[in-house]
């Protein structure tokens, strides 16, 4: 079974303050840490588990700036065989559609039975690249998958719907699955494996190797903080004071 | 004539709420642009569903076939791509549900329709489409322009255009869809979520934990706090993903929708996927270190601080007041 996993390096913003930079189109990055997109770590783990079970090769692909090679090296350390970086610096205004077109071209002569991506990148919140890529590759897909069983050229895929309802699908391979978080327990790379992976070669593809002028669907006009809705009444003070005031509020409302 | 279309989503024989939100948005855009709104219904035994949609659209376009009983991105895409080629709408709006999000990118790409996903709003601007959506874990909004085209497509985030009933008298038109028996992707069945020992939807007081809990070892302290105030412990998706609490404790779009009298969110940033499941709580309290966390837009009261500093004090103070 030959497997492709698509990975993205993103800023970790779930618990960080995110501020718009002076251009109005980017964010201030110097205080943010970057890592593999969360659902991509699950997609990668699923790819490694599948490879361990059924043999074959695992190729990881990322469209990103040179730093994305760190993310690819982590994947190599965990068990990927080959890594490809598509040079984001060669293409302007990358959106989900362009990214998918570039990956599609980068995979042109590759063999694969299974393509896995995360279900959503936490930076752009698109949930697009995997599904667009499946369409461009001409293979079927299922998104937001929380369980996969593979047997003889078919996959039993379970998608998680609203309210926790599962949708069981029977899918013919080759296929692309976008992987939801929680499907497995992503492993950590050992230090020895990370040291070994540092020496592995990463294939880097840019404008010369990918001779297309990909079309973007969207152009970013502006970033801005979300409008404040029903803003909470913020209770200030040291913990002793703020928690004390909150306790009184709860008591007055008859909630405790 | 500007034609706006929406795709009606249904599951297990009922129309899903998101459908009335896309219809509401579609109606507003149709009115702003002197156009008409068409609701597309792909289903099986559709008569009563079609009837119930008449007041929501100028036209209800119905395909009735057993293959459409359950959503399937493959059969839906084949039928819709043929339909869109004929109808050439100015805009197709699909709900950003787990089914809509599965279908739209592939359908749009097949037809080279420029599109965007998870949109909060949309405005037709000549041959372009202006949209707003959220990025970076919901911490920023982005205003974007979808490139010029005759047809655009978006998926709409639930809750961003609340349903407003209308009193249209739409016509019901049947159409013969292109039917393909699913070749590559077969729907087998729905599997209901397992029922656990605790039903968080019935609790009056819920204490929710998120990423801010940091470690599994920290959960016991919060569980004790929840019990001390006669509450039940609940959580966001990352806590379930880590295996620290069972799935039946998860609040949010892929978990439970809850409406307790009191919800205390601890170390929860307030991503849309979570708040979608708890907006209906009577009183919402949030404790989070990030003053800009979206949770403070949902909460009634907030404390910007470390939950591990606040919870022990809060527990003591409540205890004192109870005496």
Coordinates of C-alpha atoms in Angstrom, one line a residue:
Chain A
X1 CA 0.0 0.0 0.0
X2 CA 1.6 3.3 -1.1
X3 CA 0.4 6.2 1.0
X4 CA 0.7 10.0 0.6
X5 CA 0.1 12.2 3.6
X6 CA -0.2 16.0 3.2
X7 CA 1.1 18.1 6.1
X8 CA 1.0 21.8 6.9
X9 CA 3.1 23.9 9.3
X10 CA 0.9 26.4 11.1
X11 CA 1.2 28.8 14.0
X12 CA -0.4 27.5 17.2
X13 CA -3.1 30.0 17.9
X14 CA -5.6 28.1 20.0
X15 CA -4.2 29.5 23.2
X16 CA -2.2 32.4 22.0
X17 CA -3.0 36.1 21.3
X18 CA -3.3 36.7 17.6
X19 CA -2.7 40.2 16.3
X20 CA -2.9 41.7 12.9
X21 CA 0.4 43.1 11.5
X22 CA 0.9 46.5 10.0
X23 CA 0.0 45.4 6.4
X24 CA -3.5 44.4 7.7
X25 CA -3.1 41.1 5.8
X26 CA -0.9 39.1 8.0
X27 CA -0.4 38.4 11.7
X28 CA 2.5 39.2 14.1
X29 CA 4.4 36.0 14.2
X30 CA 7.4 36.6 16.5
X31 CA 5.6 35.4 19.7
X32 CA 3.9 32.4 18.1
X33 CA 5.2 28.9 18.0
X34 CA 4.8 26.8 14.9
X35 CA 4.1 23.1 14.5
X36 CA 2.4 20.5 12.4
X37 CA -1.3 21.3 12.0
X38 CA -3.2 19.3 14.6
X39 CA -5.4 17.1 12.4
X40 CA -2.4 16.5 10.1
X41 CA -0.6 14.8 13.0
X42 CA -3.5 12.4 13.2
X43 CA -3.4 11.9 9.4
X44 CA 0.3 11.2 9.5
X45 CA -0.2 8.7 12.4
X46 CA -2.9 7.0 10.5
X47 CA -0.6 6.8 7.4
X48 CA 2.2 5.3 9.5
X49 CA -0.1 2.7 11.2
X50 CA -1.5 1.7 7.8
X51 CA 2.0 1.3 6.4
X52 CA 3.1 -0.7 9.4
X53 CA 0.2 -3.1 8.8
X54 CA 0.3 -3.5 5.1
X55 CA 3.8 -2.4 4.0
X56 CA 4.5 -0.1 1.1
X57 CA 5.8 3.4 1.1
X58 CA 4.8 6.6 2.8
X59 CA 5.5 10.0 1.1
X60 CA 4.8 13.2 3.0
X61 CA 4.1 16.4 1.1
X62 CA 3.9 20.0 2.4
X63 CA 3.4 23.3 0.5
X64 CA 5.3 25.7 2.7
X65 CA 8.2 28.0 3.3
X66 CA 11.7 26.5 4.1
X67 CA 10.7 26.1 7.8
X68 CA 8.1 23.5 6.6
X69 CA 11.1 21.2 6.2
X70 CA 11.3 20.9 10.0
X71 CA 7.7 19.6 9.9
X72 CA 8.6 17.1 7.1
X73 CA 11.6 15.9 9.1
X74 CA 9.5 15.2 12.1
X75 CA 7.3 13.0 9.7
X76 CA 10.5 11.3 8.4
X77 CA 11.6 10.6 12.0
X78 CA 8.2 9.1 12.8
X79 CA 8.3 6.7 9.8
X80 CA 7.8 8.4 6.5
X81 CA 10.1 7.2 3.7
X82 CA 10.2 10.3 1.4
X83 CA 9.4 14.0 1.8
X84 CA 8.5 16.7 -0.7
X85 CA 8.3 20.4 0.0
X86 CA 6.6 22.6 -2.6
X87 CA 8.1 26.0 -2.3
X88 CA 5.4 28.4 -1.1
X89 CA 7.9 31.3 -1.7
X90 CA 7.6 30.6 -5.5
X91 CA 3.8 31.3 -5.5
X92 CA 1.9 34.4 -4.4
X93 CA -1.3 34.5 -2.5
X94 CA -1.6 30.8 -1.9
X95 CA -5.1 29.7 -1.1
X96 CA -6.7 26.3 -0.7
X97 CA -7.3 25.9 -4.4
X98 CA -3.8 26.8 -5.4
X99 CA -2.3 24.6 -2.7
X100 CA -4.3 21.6 -4.0
X101 CA -3.3 22.3 -7.6
X102 CA 0.4 22.4 -6.6
X103 CA 0.1 19.1 -4.6
X104 CA -1.8 17.5 -7.5
X105 CA 1.1 18.4 -9.8
X106 CA 3.8 17.3 -7.3
X107 CA 2.1 13.9 -7.2
X108 CA 1.9 13.5 -10.9
X109 CA 4.1 10.5 -11.4
X110 CA 3.6 9.0 -7.9
X111 CA 1.8 5.8 -7.2
X112 CA -0.6 5.8 -4.3
X113 CA -3.5 3.8 -2.9
X114 CA -4.3 6.1 -0.1
X115 CA -4.0 9.9 0.3
X116 CA -4.5 11.3 3.8
X117 CA -4.7 14.9 4.9
X118 CA -5.9 16.6 8.1
X119 CA -9.6 17.6 8.1
X120 CA -8.9 21.3 8.7
X121 CA -5.9 23.6 9.1
X122 CA -6.2 25.7 12.3
X123 CA -4.8 28.8 10.5
X124 CA -7.1 29.2 7.5
X125 CA -10.0 27.0 8.7
X126 CA -10.7 26.1 5.1
X127 CA -11.3 22.3 5.1
X128 CA -10.7 22.5 1.4
X129 CA -7.3 21.2 0.3
X130 CA -7.9 17.5 0.8
X131 CA -11.3 17.4 -1.0
X132 CA -10.1 19.6 -3.9
X133 CA -7.1 17.4 -4.3
X134 CA -9.2 14.3 -4.4
X135 CA -11.3 15.9 -7.2
X136 CA -8.1 16.9 -9.1
X137 CA -6.6 13.5 -8.7
X138 CA -9.8 12.0 -9.9
X139 CA -10.3 9.8 -6.8
X140 CA -13.1 9.5 -4.4
X141 CA -12.9 11.0 -0.9
X142 CA -14.5 11.1 2.5
X143 CA -13.9 13.9 5.0
X144 CA -13.8 14.2 8.8
X145 CA -13.1 10.6 9.2
X146 CA -12.7 9.1 12.7
X147 CA -12.1 5.5 11.9
X148 CA -10.8 3.5 8.8
X149 CA -10.5 -0.2 8.2
X150 CA -8.8 -1.3 5.0
X151 CA -9.3 -4.6 3.4
X152 CA -8.6 -5.8 -0.1
X153 CA -8.8 -2.6 -2.1
X154 CA -11.7 -1.1 -0.1
X155 CA -12.0 1.0 3.0
X156 CA -14.7 1.1 5.6
X157 CA -14.6 4.7 6.6
X158 CA -16.6 6.3 9.4
X159 CA -17.3 10.0 9.3
X160 CA -18.3 11.9 12.4
X161 CA -21.4 14.0 11.8
X162 CA -23.2 16.5 14.0
X163 CA -24.2 15.3 17.5
X164 CA -21.6 12.5 17.3
X165 CA -23.6 10.4 14.8
X166 CA -21.3 8.2 12.7
X167 CA -21.8 7.7 9.0
X168 CA -20.4 4.4 7.8
X169 CA -19.2 4.4 4.2
X170 CA -17.7 1.6 2.0
X171 CA -15.1 3.2 -0.3
X172 CA -13.1 1.9 -3.2
X173 CA -9.4 2.7 -3.2
X174 CA -7.5 4.7 -4.3
X175 CA -9.2 7.3 -2.1
X176 CA -8.4 10.4 -0.1
X177 CA -9.5 10.7 3.5
X178 CA -9.4 13.9 5.5
X179 CA -8.7 12.8 9.0
X180 CA -10.5 14.2 12.1
X181 CA -8.6 14.6 15.4
X182 CA -8.9 11.8 17.9
X183 CA -8.8 8.9 15.4
X184 CA -5.6 7.5 16.9
X185 CA -2.8 8.5 19.3
X186 CA -0.1 10.3 17.4
X187 CA 3.4 9.0 18.4
X188 CA 6.3 11.1 19.3
X189 CA 9.5 10.8 17.3
X190 CA 12.5 9.5 19.2
X191 CA 15.6 11.7 19.5
X192 CA 17.7 9.1 17.6
X193 CA 15.1 9.1 14.8
X194 CA 15.1 12.9 14.7
X195 CA 18.8 12.9 14.4
X196 CA 18.7 10.4 11.5
X197 CA 15.9 12.3 9.8
X198 CA 18.1 15.4 9.8
X199 CA 20.3 13.8 7.2
X200 CA 17.6 12.6 4.9
X201 CA 17.1 14.4 1.6
X202 CA 13.9 16.4 1.1
X203 CA 12.7 16.8 -2.5
X204 CA 12.1 20.5 -3.1
X205 CA 9.9 21.5 -6.0
X206 CA 9.4 25.1 -7.1
X207 CA 8.3 27.0 -10.2
X208 CA 10.8 25.3 -12.4
X209 CA 9.7 21.8 -11.5
X210 CA 5.9 22.7 -11.3
X211 CA 5.3 24.7 -14.4
X212 CA 1.9 26.0 -13.7
X213 CA 0.4 29.4 -12.9
X214 CA -2.2 28.2 -10.4
X215 CA -5.4 30.2 -10.1
X216 CA -6.5 31.4 -6.7
X217 CA -10.2 31.3 -5.8
X218 CA -9.8 34.1 -3.2
X219 CA -7.8 37.2 -2.5
X220 CA -7.4 38.4 1.0
X221 CA -8.5 42.0 1.4
X222 CA -8.2 42.5 5.2
X223 CA -7.8 40.9 8.6
X224 CA -9.5 42.3 11.6
X225 CA -10.5 41.3 15.1
X226 CA -14.0 39.8 15.2
X227 CA -16.5 42.4 16.2
X228 CA -17.3 42.2 19.9
X229 CA -20.8 40.8 20.4
X230 CA -22.3 40.3 23.8
X231 CA -19.0 40.9 25.5
X232 CA -18.7 39.3 29.0
X233 CA -18.6 41.5 32.0
X234 CA -15.0 41.0 33.0
X235 CA -14.4 40.7 36.7
X236 CA -11.0 42.1 37.6
X237 CA -8.7 41.8 40.5
X238 CA -6.3 39.3 42.0
X239 CA -7.7 35.7 42.1
X240 CA -8.9 36.2 45.7
X241 CA -10.9 39.3 44.7
X242 CA -12.1 38.2 41.2
X243 CA -13.1 34.7 42.3
X244 CA -14.8 36.2 45.4
X245 CA -16.8 38.6 43.3
X246 CA -17.8 35.8 40.9
X247 CA -18.9 33.6 43.8
X248 CA -21.2 36.5 44.9
X249 CA -22.7 36.8 41.4
X250 CA -23.4 33.1 41.3
X251 CA -25.0 33.2 44.7
X252 CA -27.1 36.2 43.9
X253 CA -28.4 34.5 40.8
X254 CA -29.2 31.4 42.8
X255 CA -26.9 29.3 40.7
X256 CA -24.9 27.8 43.5
Chain B
X1 CA -32.5 37.5 -13.5
X2 CA -30.2 36.8 -10.7
X3 CA -30.8 33.3 -9.4
X4 CA -29.6 32.4 -6.0
X5 CA -29.8 28.7 -5.1
X6 CA -29.5 26.9 -1.8
X7 CA -29.1 23.2 -1.2
X8 CA -31.5 21.7 1.4
X9 CA -29.9 19.4 3.8
X10 CA -31.8 16.6 5.4
X11 CA -31.0 13.6 7.5
X12 CA -33.0 10.7 8.8
X13 CA -36.2 12.1 7.2
X14 CA -36.0 15.6 8.6
X15 CA -34.8 18.9 7.1
X16 CA -31.8 20.1 9.1
X17 CA -31.8 23.6 10.7
X18 CA -28.9 24.8 8.7
X19 CA -31.1 24.6 5.6
X20 CA -33.3 27.4 6.9
X21 CA -30.3 29.5 7.6
X22 CA -29.0 29.1 4.0
X23 CA -32.5 29.8 2.7
X24 CA -32.7 33.0 4.8
X25 CA -29.3 34.2 3.5
X26 CA -30.3 33.2 0.0
X27 CA -33.6 35.1 0.2
X28 CA -31.9 38.3 1.5
X29 CA -29.3 38.1 -1.3
X30 CA -32.0 37.5 -3.9
X31 CA -34.0 40.5 -2.7
X32 CA -30.9 42.8 -2.7
X33 CA -30.1 41.8 -6.2
X34 CA -33.6 41.7 -7.7
X35 CA -33.4 38.0 -8.1
X36 CA -35.2 34.8 -7.2
X37 CA -34.4 32.1 -4.7
X38 CA -34.4 28.5 -5.6
X39 CA -34.2 25.7 -3.0
X40 CA -32.8 22.5 -4.3
X41 CA -34.1 19.3 -2.6
X42 CA -32.5 16.0 -3.5
X43 CA -34.4 13.4 -1.5
X44 CA -36.7 10.4 -1.4
X45 CA -40.4 10.7 -0.8
X46 CA -40.0 14.4 -0.8
X47 CA -43.7 15.6 -1.0
X48 CA -44.1 16.9 2.5
X49 CA -40.5 18.3 2.7
X50 CA -41.1 20.2 -0.6
X51 CA -44.4 21.5 0.7
X52 CA -42.8 22.8 3.9
X53 CA -40.1 24.7 1.8
X54 CA -42.7 26.6 -0.3
X55 CA -42.8 29.5 2.1
X56 CA -39.1 29.8 2.2
X57 CA -38.2 30.1 -1.5
X58 CA -39.6 31.4 -4.8
X59 CA -39.0 28.0 -6.3
X60 CA -38.4 24.5 -4.9
X61 CA -36.6 22.3 -7.3
X62 CA -37.1 18.7 -6.3
X63 CA -35.5 15.4 -7.4
X64 CA -37.2 12.4 -5.8
X65 CA -35.1 9.2 -5.9
X66 CA -34.2 6.6 -3.4
X67 CA -30.5 7.2 -4.0
X68 CA -30.9 10.6 -2.4
X69 CA -32.5 9.2 0.8
X70 CA -29.1 9.6 2.6
X71 CA -26.5 12.1 1.8
X72 CA -23.7 10.8 -0.4
X73 CA -21.1 13.3 -1.7
X74 CA -20.6 11.1 -4.8
X75 CA -24.3 10.8 -6.0
X76 CA -25.0 14.4 -4.9
X77 CA -22.1 15.8 -6.8
X78 CA -23.1 14.0 -10.0
X79 CA -26.7 15.2 -9.8
X80 CA -25.8 18.7 -8.8
X81 CA -23.1 19.3 -11.3
X82 CA -25.5 18.4 -14.1
X83 CA -28.2 20.7 -12.6
X84 CA -25.8 23.6 -12.1
X85 CA -24.7 23.5 -15.7
X86 CA -28.3 23.9 -16.8
X87 CA -29.4 26.4 -14.2
X88 CA -26.3 28.6 -14.1
X89 CA -27.2 30.3 -10.8
X90 CA -25.3 33.4 -9.7
X91 CA -24.6 31.8 -6.3
X92 CA -25.1 28.4 -4.7
X93 CA -25.2 28.4 -0.9
X94 CA -24.6 25.1 1.0
X95 CA -24.5 24.7 4.7
X96 CA -21.1 24.3 6.3
X97 CA -22.2 21.2 7.9
X98 CA -20.2 18.0 8.0
X99 CA -22.1 16.9 4.8
X100 CA -22.0 20.3 3.1
X101 CA -18.3 20.7 3.8
X102 CA -17.7 17.2 2.3
X103 CA -19.5 18.0 -0.9
X104 CA -18.9 21.7 -1.8
X105 CA -15.1 21.7 -2.5
X106 CA -15.3 18.8 -4.9
X107 CA -18.4 20.0 -6.7
X108 CA -17.0 23.5 -7.1
X109 CA -13.7 22.2 -8.4
X110 CA -15.3 19.9 -10.9
X111 CA -17.2 22.8 -12.4
X112 CA -14.3 25.4 -12.0
X113 CA -16.6 27.5 -9.8
X114 CA -14.6 29.8 -7.5
X115 CA -15.8 29.2 -3.9
X116 CA -15.1 29.6 -0.3
X117 CA -16.0 27.6 2.8
X118 CA -17.3 28.3 6.3
X119 CA -18.4 31.9 5.4
X120 CA -20.1 34.2 7.9
X121 CA -21.5 36.5 5.3
X122 CA -21.5 37.1 1.5
X123 CA -22.2 40.0 -0.7
X124 CA -22.5 40.1 -4.5
X125 CA -20.2 42.8 -5.9
X126 CA -20.5 42.8 -9.7
X127 CA -18.9 39.7 -11.0
X128 CA -17.1 39.1 -7.7
X129 CA -18.3 37.9 -4.3
X130 CA -17.2 39.5 -1.1
X131 CA -17.2 37.3 1.9
X132 CA -16.2 37.3 5.6
X133 CA -14.9 34.2 7.4
X134 CA -12.9 33.4 10.5
X135 CA -9.3 32.2 10.7
X136 CA -6.6 31.4 13.3
X137 CA -8.9 29.4 15.6
X138 CA -11.6 32.1 15.3
X139 CA -9.3 34.8 16.7
X140 CA -9.4 37.0 13.5
X141 CA -11.9 37.7 10.8
X142 CA -10.9 37.8 7.2
X143 CA -12.5 39.8 4.5
X144 CA -11.9 38.2 1.1
X145 CA -12.9 38.6 -2.5
X146 CA -13.8 35.5 -4.5
X147 CA -12.5 36.1 -8.1
X148 CA -14.9 37.1 -10.9
X149 CA -17.1 34.4 -12.3
X150 CA -20.7 33.9 -13.5
X151 CA -21.3 31.5 -10.7
X152 CA -19.9 31.3 -7.1
X153 CA -20.4 28.9 -4.3
X154 CA -20.1 29.2 -0.6
X155 CA -20.7 27.1 2.5
X156 CA -22.3 29.0 5.3
X157 CA -21.3 28.6 9.0
X158 CA -24.3 27.6 11.1
X159 CA -25.5 30.4 13.4
X160 CA -24.1 33.2 11.2
X161 CA -27.4 33.9 9.4
X162 CA -30.2 32.9 11.8
X163 CA -33.3 31.5 10.2
X164 CA -36.1 34.0 9.6
X165 CA -39.3 32.5 8.4
X166 CA -40.9 34.0 5.2
X167 CA -44.3 33.8 3.6
X168 CA -43.4 33.2 0.0
X169 CA -45.5 31.0 -2.1
X170 CA -42.9 29.1 -4.0
X171 CA -43.6 26.9 -7.0
X172 CA -42.6 23.3 -6.7
X173 CA -40.9 22.0 -9.8
X174 CA -39.7 18.4 -10.3
X175 CA -36.6 17.7 -12.2
X176 CA -35.1 14.4 -13.5
X177 CA -31.6 14.2 -12.0
X178 CA -28.7 12.4 -13.4
X179 CA -28.7 9.3 -11.3
X180 CA -25.5 7.3 -10.7
X181 CA -25.5 4.3 -8.5
X182 CA -22.6 5.0 -6.1
X183 CA -19.7 3.2 -7.5
X184 CA -16.8 4.4 -5.4
X185 CA -18.5 5.5 -2.2
X186 CA -21.4 3.6 -0.8
X187 CA -23.5 4.7 2.2
X188 CA -23.9 1.8 4.6
X189 CA -25.5 3.1 7.7
X190 CA -25.7 5.7 10.5
X191 CA -24.4 4.6 13.9
X192 CA -25.9 6.5 16.8
X193 CA -23.5 7.8 19.4
X194 CA -23.0 5.5 22.4
X195 CA -24.8 6.5 25.5
X196 CA -22.6 6.8 28.5
X197 CA -23.3 6.8 32.3
X198 CA -23.8 10.6 32.4
X199 CA -26.1 12.6 30.3
X200 CA -24.7 16.1 30.2
X201 CA -27.7 17.5 28.3
X202 CA -29.8 17.0 31.5
X203 CA -27.5 18.8 33.9
X204 CA -28.4 22.2 35.3
X205 CA -24.8 23.0 36.0
X206 CA -21.9 22.1 33.7
X207 CA -18.2 22.8 34.2
X208 CA -16.4 22.6 30.9
X209 CA -12.7 22.1 30.4
X210 CA -10.6 22.7 27.3
X211 CA -7.0 22.7 26.3
X212 CA -6.2 24.9 29.2
X213 CA -6.4 21.9 31.5
X214 CA -2.9 21.0 30.2
X215 CA -2.7 17.5 31.8
X216 CA -5.0 14.6 32.6
X217 CA -3.8 14.8 36.2
X218 CA -5.4 18.2 36.6
X219 CA -8.9 16.9 35.8
X220 CA -9.6 15.4 39.2
X221 CA -9.4 18.8 40.8
X222 CA -12.0 20.3 38.4
X223 CA -14.2 17.2 38.8
X224 CA -14.2 17.8 42.5
X225 CA -15.1 21.4 42.0
X226 CA -17.9 20.5 39.6
X227 CA -19.3 18.1 42.2
X228 CA -19.0 20.6 45.0
X229 CA -21.4 22.9 43.1
X230 CA -23.7 20.1 42.1
X231 CA -22.4 20.2 38.6
X232 CA -21.3 17.8 36.0
X233 CA -17.9 17.8 34.2
X234 CA -17.9 18.3 30.4
X235 CA -15.3 19.2 27.9
X236 CA -14.2 20.3 24.4
X237 CA -13.0 18.1 21.6
X238 CA -9.2 18.2 22.4
X239 CA -9.9 16.7 25.8
X240 CA -11.7 13.8 24.2
X241 CA -9.1 13.4 21.5
X242 CA -6.4 13.1 24.2
X243 CA -8.5 10.3 25.7
X244 CA -8.9 12.1 29.0
X245 CA -12.7 12.1 29.1
X246 CA -15.3 10.0 27.2
X247 CA -17.0 11.3 24.0
X248 CA -20.3 11.6 25.8
X249 CA -18.9 14.5 27.8
X250 CA -18.1 16.6 24.7
X251 CA -20.0 19.8 24.1
X252 CA -20.0 21.1 20.5
X253 CA -21.0 20.6 17.0
X254 CA -19.7 17.0 16.8
X255 CA -20.7 16.4 20.5
X256 CA -23.7 17.3 22.5
X257 CA -25.8 20.5 22.5
X258 CA -26.4 21.6 26.0
X259 CA -28.7 24.2 27.7
X260 CA -27.8 24.2 31.4
X261 CA -28.7 27.0 33.8
X262 CA -25.1 27.6 34.4
X263 CA -22.1 26.8 32.3
X264 CA -18.6 27.5 33.6
X265 CA -15.9 27.3 30.8
X266 CA -12.4 26.8 32.2
X267 CA -9.4 27.2 29.9
X268 CA -11.7 27.0 26.8
X269 CA -10.8 29.5 24.0
X270 CA -14.3 29.3 22.5
X271 CA -13.8 27.9 19.0
X272 CA -17.0 27.9 17.0
X273 CA -17.2 24.1 17.1
X274 CA -17.5 24.3 20.9
X275 CA -19.7 27.4 21.3
X276 CA -22.2 26.0 18.8
X277 CA -23.1 23.4 21.4
X278 CA -23.4 25.7 24.5
X279 CA -24.8 29.0 23.3
X280 CA -28.1 28.2 24.8
X281 CA -26.9 28.1 28.4
X282 CA -28.7 30.6 30.6
X283 CA -25.6 32.0 32.3
X284 CA -22.1 31.5 30.9
X285 CA -18.9 32.1 32.9
X286 CA -15.5 31.9 31.3
X287 CA -12.1 31.8 32.8
X288 CA -9.2 32.1 30.3
X289 CA -5.8 33.6 30.3
X290 CA -6.2 35.2 26.8
X291 CA -8.2 38.4 27.1
X292 CA -9.1 38.1 23.4
X293 CA -10.3 34.5 23.6
X294 CA -13.6 34.2 21.6
X295 CA -15.2 32.6 24.7
X296 CA -15.5 36.1 26.2
X297 CA -17.9 37.0 23.4
X298 CA -20.3 34.3 24.5
X299 CA -19.9 34.6 28.2
X300 CA -21.9 36.7 30.6
X301 CA -19.1 37.0 33.1
X302 CA -15.4 36.5 32.6
X303 CA -12.2 36.3 34.5
X304 CA -9.0 36.8 32.6
X305 CA -6.6 34.6 34.6
X306 CA -5.1 31.2 35.1
X307 CA -7.9 28.7 35.8
X308 CA -5.6 26.9 38.3
X309 CA -5.4 30.0 40.4
X310 CA -9.1 30.8 40.1
X311 CA -10.8 27.5 40.7
X312 CA -9.5 26.7 44.2
X313 CA -10.4 30.2 45.4
X314 CA -13.8 30.1 43.7
X315 CA -14.5 26.8 45.3
X316 CA -13.7 28.1 48.8
X317 CA -15.7 31.3 48.3
X318 CA -18.7 29.5 47.1
X319 CA -18.3 27.1 50.1
X320 CA -18.2 30.1 52.5
X321 CA -21.3 31.6 51.0
X322 CA -23.2 28.4 51.3
X323 CA -22.6 28.3 55.1

